[in-house]
Structures are given as structure tokens and as C-alpha cells.
Short mmCIF file of C-alpha atoms in Angstrom, two decimals:
data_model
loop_
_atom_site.label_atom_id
_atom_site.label_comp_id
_atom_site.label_asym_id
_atom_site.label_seq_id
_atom_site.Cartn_x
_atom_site.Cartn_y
_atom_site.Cartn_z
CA UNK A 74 -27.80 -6.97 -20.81
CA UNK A 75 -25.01 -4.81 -21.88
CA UNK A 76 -23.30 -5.21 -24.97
CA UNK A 77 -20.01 -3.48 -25.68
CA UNK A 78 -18.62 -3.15 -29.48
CA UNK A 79 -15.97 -5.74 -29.95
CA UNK A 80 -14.13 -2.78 -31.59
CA UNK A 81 -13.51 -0.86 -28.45
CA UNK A 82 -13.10 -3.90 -26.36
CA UNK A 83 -10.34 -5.73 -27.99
CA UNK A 84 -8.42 -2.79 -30.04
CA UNK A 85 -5.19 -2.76 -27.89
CA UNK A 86 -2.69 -0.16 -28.49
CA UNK A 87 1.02 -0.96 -30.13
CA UNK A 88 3.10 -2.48 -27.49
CA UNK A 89 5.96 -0.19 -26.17
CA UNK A 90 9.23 -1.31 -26.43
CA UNK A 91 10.34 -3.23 -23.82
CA UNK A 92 12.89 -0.41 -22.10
CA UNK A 93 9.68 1.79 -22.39
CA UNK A 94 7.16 -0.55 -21.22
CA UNK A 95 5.08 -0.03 -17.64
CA UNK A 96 3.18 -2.35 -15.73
CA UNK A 97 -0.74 -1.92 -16.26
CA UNK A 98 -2.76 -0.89 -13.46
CA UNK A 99 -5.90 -1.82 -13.02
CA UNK A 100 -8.48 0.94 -13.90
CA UNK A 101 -10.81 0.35 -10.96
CA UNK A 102 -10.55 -1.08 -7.74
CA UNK A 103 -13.84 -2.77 -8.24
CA UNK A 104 -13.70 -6.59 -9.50
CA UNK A 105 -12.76 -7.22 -12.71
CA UNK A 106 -15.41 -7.18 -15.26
CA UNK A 107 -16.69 -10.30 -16.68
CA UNK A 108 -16.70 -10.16 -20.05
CA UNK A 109 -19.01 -12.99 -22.09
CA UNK A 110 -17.88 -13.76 -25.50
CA UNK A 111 -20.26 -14.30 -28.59
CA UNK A 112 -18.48 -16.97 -31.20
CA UNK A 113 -18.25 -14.26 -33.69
CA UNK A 114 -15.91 -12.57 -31.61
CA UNK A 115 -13.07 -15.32 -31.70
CA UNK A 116 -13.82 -16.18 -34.79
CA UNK A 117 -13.07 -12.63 -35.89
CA UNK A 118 -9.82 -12.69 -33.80
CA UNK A 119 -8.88 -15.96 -32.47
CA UNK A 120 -6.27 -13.88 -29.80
CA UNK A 121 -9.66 -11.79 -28.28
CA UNK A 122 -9.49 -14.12 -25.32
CA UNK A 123 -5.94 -12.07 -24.05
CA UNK A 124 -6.96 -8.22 -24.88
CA UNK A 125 -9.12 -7.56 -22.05
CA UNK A 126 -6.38 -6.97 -19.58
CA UNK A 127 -7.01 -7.59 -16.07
CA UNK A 128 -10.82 -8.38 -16.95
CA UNK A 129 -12.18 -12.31 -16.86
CA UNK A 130 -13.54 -14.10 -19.79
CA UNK A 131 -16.63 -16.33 -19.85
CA UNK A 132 -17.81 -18.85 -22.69
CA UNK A 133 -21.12 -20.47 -22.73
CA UNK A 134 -21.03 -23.38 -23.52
CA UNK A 135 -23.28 -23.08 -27.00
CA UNK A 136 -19.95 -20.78 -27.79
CA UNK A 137 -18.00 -23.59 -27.90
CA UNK A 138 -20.45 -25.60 -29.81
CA UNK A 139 -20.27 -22.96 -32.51
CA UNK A 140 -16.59 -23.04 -32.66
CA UNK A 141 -16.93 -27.06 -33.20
CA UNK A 142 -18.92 -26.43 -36.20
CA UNK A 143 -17.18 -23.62 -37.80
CA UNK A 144 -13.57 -25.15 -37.55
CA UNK A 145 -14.12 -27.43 -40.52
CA UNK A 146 -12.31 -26.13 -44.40
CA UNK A 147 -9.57 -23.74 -45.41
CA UNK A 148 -11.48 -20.64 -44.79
CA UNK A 149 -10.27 -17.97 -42.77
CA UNK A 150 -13.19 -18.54 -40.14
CA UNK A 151 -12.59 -22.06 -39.92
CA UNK A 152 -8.37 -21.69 -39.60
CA UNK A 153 -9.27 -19.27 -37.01
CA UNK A 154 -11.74 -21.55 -34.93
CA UNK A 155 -9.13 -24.32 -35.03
CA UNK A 156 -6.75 -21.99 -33.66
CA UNK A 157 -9.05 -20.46 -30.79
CA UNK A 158 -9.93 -24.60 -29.97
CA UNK A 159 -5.70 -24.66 -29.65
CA UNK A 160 -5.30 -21.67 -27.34
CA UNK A 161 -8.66 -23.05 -25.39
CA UNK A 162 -7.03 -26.70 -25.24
CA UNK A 163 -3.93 -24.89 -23.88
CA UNK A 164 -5.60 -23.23 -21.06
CA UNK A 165 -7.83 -26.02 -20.50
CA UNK A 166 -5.03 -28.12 -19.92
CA UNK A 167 -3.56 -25.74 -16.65
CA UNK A 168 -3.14 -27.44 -13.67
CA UNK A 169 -2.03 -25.73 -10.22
CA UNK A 170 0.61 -26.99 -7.70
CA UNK A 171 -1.34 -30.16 -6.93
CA UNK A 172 -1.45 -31.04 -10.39
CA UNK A 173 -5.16 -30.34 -10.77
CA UNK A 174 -7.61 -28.53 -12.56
CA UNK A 175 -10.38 -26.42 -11.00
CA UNK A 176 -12.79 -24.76 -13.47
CA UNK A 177 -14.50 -22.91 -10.83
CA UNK A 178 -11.85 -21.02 -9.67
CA UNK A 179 -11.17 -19.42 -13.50
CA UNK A 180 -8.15 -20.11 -15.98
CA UNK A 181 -5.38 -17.51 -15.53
CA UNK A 182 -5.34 -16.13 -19.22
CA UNK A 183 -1.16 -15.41 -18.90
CA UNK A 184 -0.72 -19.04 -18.22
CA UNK A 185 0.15 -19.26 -22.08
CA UNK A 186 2.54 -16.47 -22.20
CA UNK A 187 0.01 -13.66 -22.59
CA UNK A 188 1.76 -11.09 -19.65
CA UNK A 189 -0.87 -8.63 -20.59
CA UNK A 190 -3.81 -10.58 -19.84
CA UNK A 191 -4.29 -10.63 -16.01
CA UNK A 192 -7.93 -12.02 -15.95
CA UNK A 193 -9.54 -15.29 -15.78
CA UNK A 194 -11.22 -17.68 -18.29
CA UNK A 195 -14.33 -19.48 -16.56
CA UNK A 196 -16.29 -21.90 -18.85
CA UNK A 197 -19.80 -22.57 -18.89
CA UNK A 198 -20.21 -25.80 -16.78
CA UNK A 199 -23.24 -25.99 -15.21
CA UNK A 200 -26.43 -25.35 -16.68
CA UNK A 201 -28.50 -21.63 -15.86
CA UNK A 202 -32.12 -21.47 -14.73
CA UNK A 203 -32.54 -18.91 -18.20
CA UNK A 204 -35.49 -16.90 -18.31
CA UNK A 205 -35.51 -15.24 -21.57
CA UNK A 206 -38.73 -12.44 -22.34
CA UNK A 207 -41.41 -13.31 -24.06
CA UNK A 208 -40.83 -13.71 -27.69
CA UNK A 209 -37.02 -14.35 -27.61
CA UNK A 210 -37.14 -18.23 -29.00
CA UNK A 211 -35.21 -20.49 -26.48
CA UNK A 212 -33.55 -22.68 -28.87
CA UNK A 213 -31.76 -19.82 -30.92
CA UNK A 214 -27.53 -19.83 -29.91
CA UNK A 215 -27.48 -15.78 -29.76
CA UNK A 216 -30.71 -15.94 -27.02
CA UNK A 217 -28.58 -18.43 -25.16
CA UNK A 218 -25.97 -16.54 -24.77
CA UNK A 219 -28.45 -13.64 -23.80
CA UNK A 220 -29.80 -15.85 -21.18
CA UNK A 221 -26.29 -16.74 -19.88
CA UNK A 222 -25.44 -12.63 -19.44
CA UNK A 223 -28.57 -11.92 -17.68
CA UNK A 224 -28.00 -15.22 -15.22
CA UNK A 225 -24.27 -14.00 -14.61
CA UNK A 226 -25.55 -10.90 -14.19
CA UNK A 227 -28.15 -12.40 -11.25
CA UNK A 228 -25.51 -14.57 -9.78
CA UNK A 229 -22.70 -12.20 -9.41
CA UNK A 230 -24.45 -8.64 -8.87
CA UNK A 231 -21.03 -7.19 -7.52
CA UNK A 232 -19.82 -7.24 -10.78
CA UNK A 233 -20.21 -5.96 -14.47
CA UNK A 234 -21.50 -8.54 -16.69
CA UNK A 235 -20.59 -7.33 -20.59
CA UNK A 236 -21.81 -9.48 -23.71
CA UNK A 237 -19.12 -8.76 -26.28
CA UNK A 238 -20.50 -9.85 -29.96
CA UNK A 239 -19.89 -8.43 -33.43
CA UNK A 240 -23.30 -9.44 -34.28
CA UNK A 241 -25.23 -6.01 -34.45
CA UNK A 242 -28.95 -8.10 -34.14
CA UNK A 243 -27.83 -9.36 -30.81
CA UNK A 244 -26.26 -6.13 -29.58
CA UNK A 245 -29.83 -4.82 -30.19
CA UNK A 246 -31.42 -7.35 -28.38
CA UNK A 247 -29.66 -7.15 -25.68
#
């Protein structure tokens, strides 16, 4: 798996003002990237999820599990779990003309007033046939989430498959 440095991936440069401002284009004419988020990385800036431009988004689902258990006191990391849950209860809540929702087809990210973020946010919802190497521990959250990359990366070859995580162990590992 590649991992990229949550410091390149969601620095984003000081808006323009708006008389100055000019529509992104997208830097490829590839598909977007896929970009799969390690908790750390939301917790660390709950407004990640709408600095990757036109790129998609993908949480595992043990991702979300680690945001349940880290929202709890009056930390920092916990205020900013709650408010990640918020923006994902926002997006999770998007329905198209027909009034439903369809998970498959991705979340647009600008359906909560985020202009700048043109991509899609897929959740984990079915479960991967993981095959971790040998003496990466199943039941560890960061080898999940390894597992999850190198699936995504086996069911959608077209496209790049990027772990984003803070955590410099995992970068290694993967």
C-alpha cells in the first residue's frame, strides 16, 4: 500500500478572494484517486474529509468505530470526533431526487457547502476478503485498515488507492 503524509495531502493553500478566485481543474484525466482515511487523520482535523479536491474519500468501517470511542470528554480529540460524527451524519443523511440514499454510488463531499471538494465519500459497507502477510495480527485497527487499502486496491485496479494516516508505524507498514 501507499501511504501519503497527511501533511501534503490536506495542507490547502489560502483561499483567493472571491473576485480572484478560478475554478479548479482536475490535475489528471485519470479517475480520481481514492483516498482511505486512518482515524488519526480526522481526529487531527475534523474538516480533512473536504481538502482533497476532486479526489474520493473512503472510511473503513473500524474508522468509524474509532471515532465512536474517542468522541467521549472535553479534550480536543474528543470535541473533534464529535464534530467529524456531525459532518459524517450530514452527508450520511443526502438523499438524491427520489429521496433516497445510495451508498454505493459515493456521497458528493460539496453536498454540505464544501464547493472545493468535488469527490465522493464511500463508506465501508460490506465486508473484504483481507489477506494481510504473515505476521501482521488480524485483530489490530491499523492492519485493518491495511487490509482494506490493499482490497480497494484489488477491486478497483484503474485507480490509485492512497492510505492517508498520521501514524508514522503504519505508514511504515504499509
Amino acid at each position: 500500500a501507499t501511504a501519503a503524509s497527511p501533511q501534503a495531502a490536506v495542507s490547502a493553500p489560502s483561499p483567493a478572494p472571491a473576485s480572484l478566485a478560478r475554478p479548479r481543474k482536475p490535475r489528471g484525466d485519470g479517475p480520481a484517486k481514492l483516498f482511505v482515511l486512518d482515524t488519526n487523520v480526522l481526529m487531527h482535523d475534523p474538516m480533512s474529509l473536504f481538502r482533497f479536491d476532486e479526489h474520493d474519500i473512503f472510511l473503513p468501517m473500524i474508522t468509524l468505530e474509532e471515532l465512536d470511542n474517542n468522541k467521549k470528554g472535553l479534550s480536543e480529540v474528543a470535541r473533534n470526533a464529535r464534530q467529524v460524527s456531525r459532518n459524517l451524519d450530514s452527508l450520511a443523511t443526502f438523499t438524491d431526487a427520489k429521496g433516497s440514499v445510495d451508498a454505493t454510488a459515493g456521497i458528493p463531499l460539496s453536498k454540505t457547502g464544501h464547493k472545493d471538494a468535488g469527490g465522493k465519500l464511500f463508506f465501508q459497507t460490506t465486508l473484504f476478503d483481507i489477506k494481510l502477510p504473515d505476521g501482521l495480527p488480524q485483530g489490530k485497527a491499523d492492519n485493518q485498515i491495511l487490509g482494506v487499502v490493499r482490497a480497494l486496491r484489488e477491486q478497483q485496479p484503474e485507480r490509485d488507492v492512497v492510505l492517508v494516516s498520521k501514524d508514522i508505524n503504519m505508514r511504515v507498514k504499509a
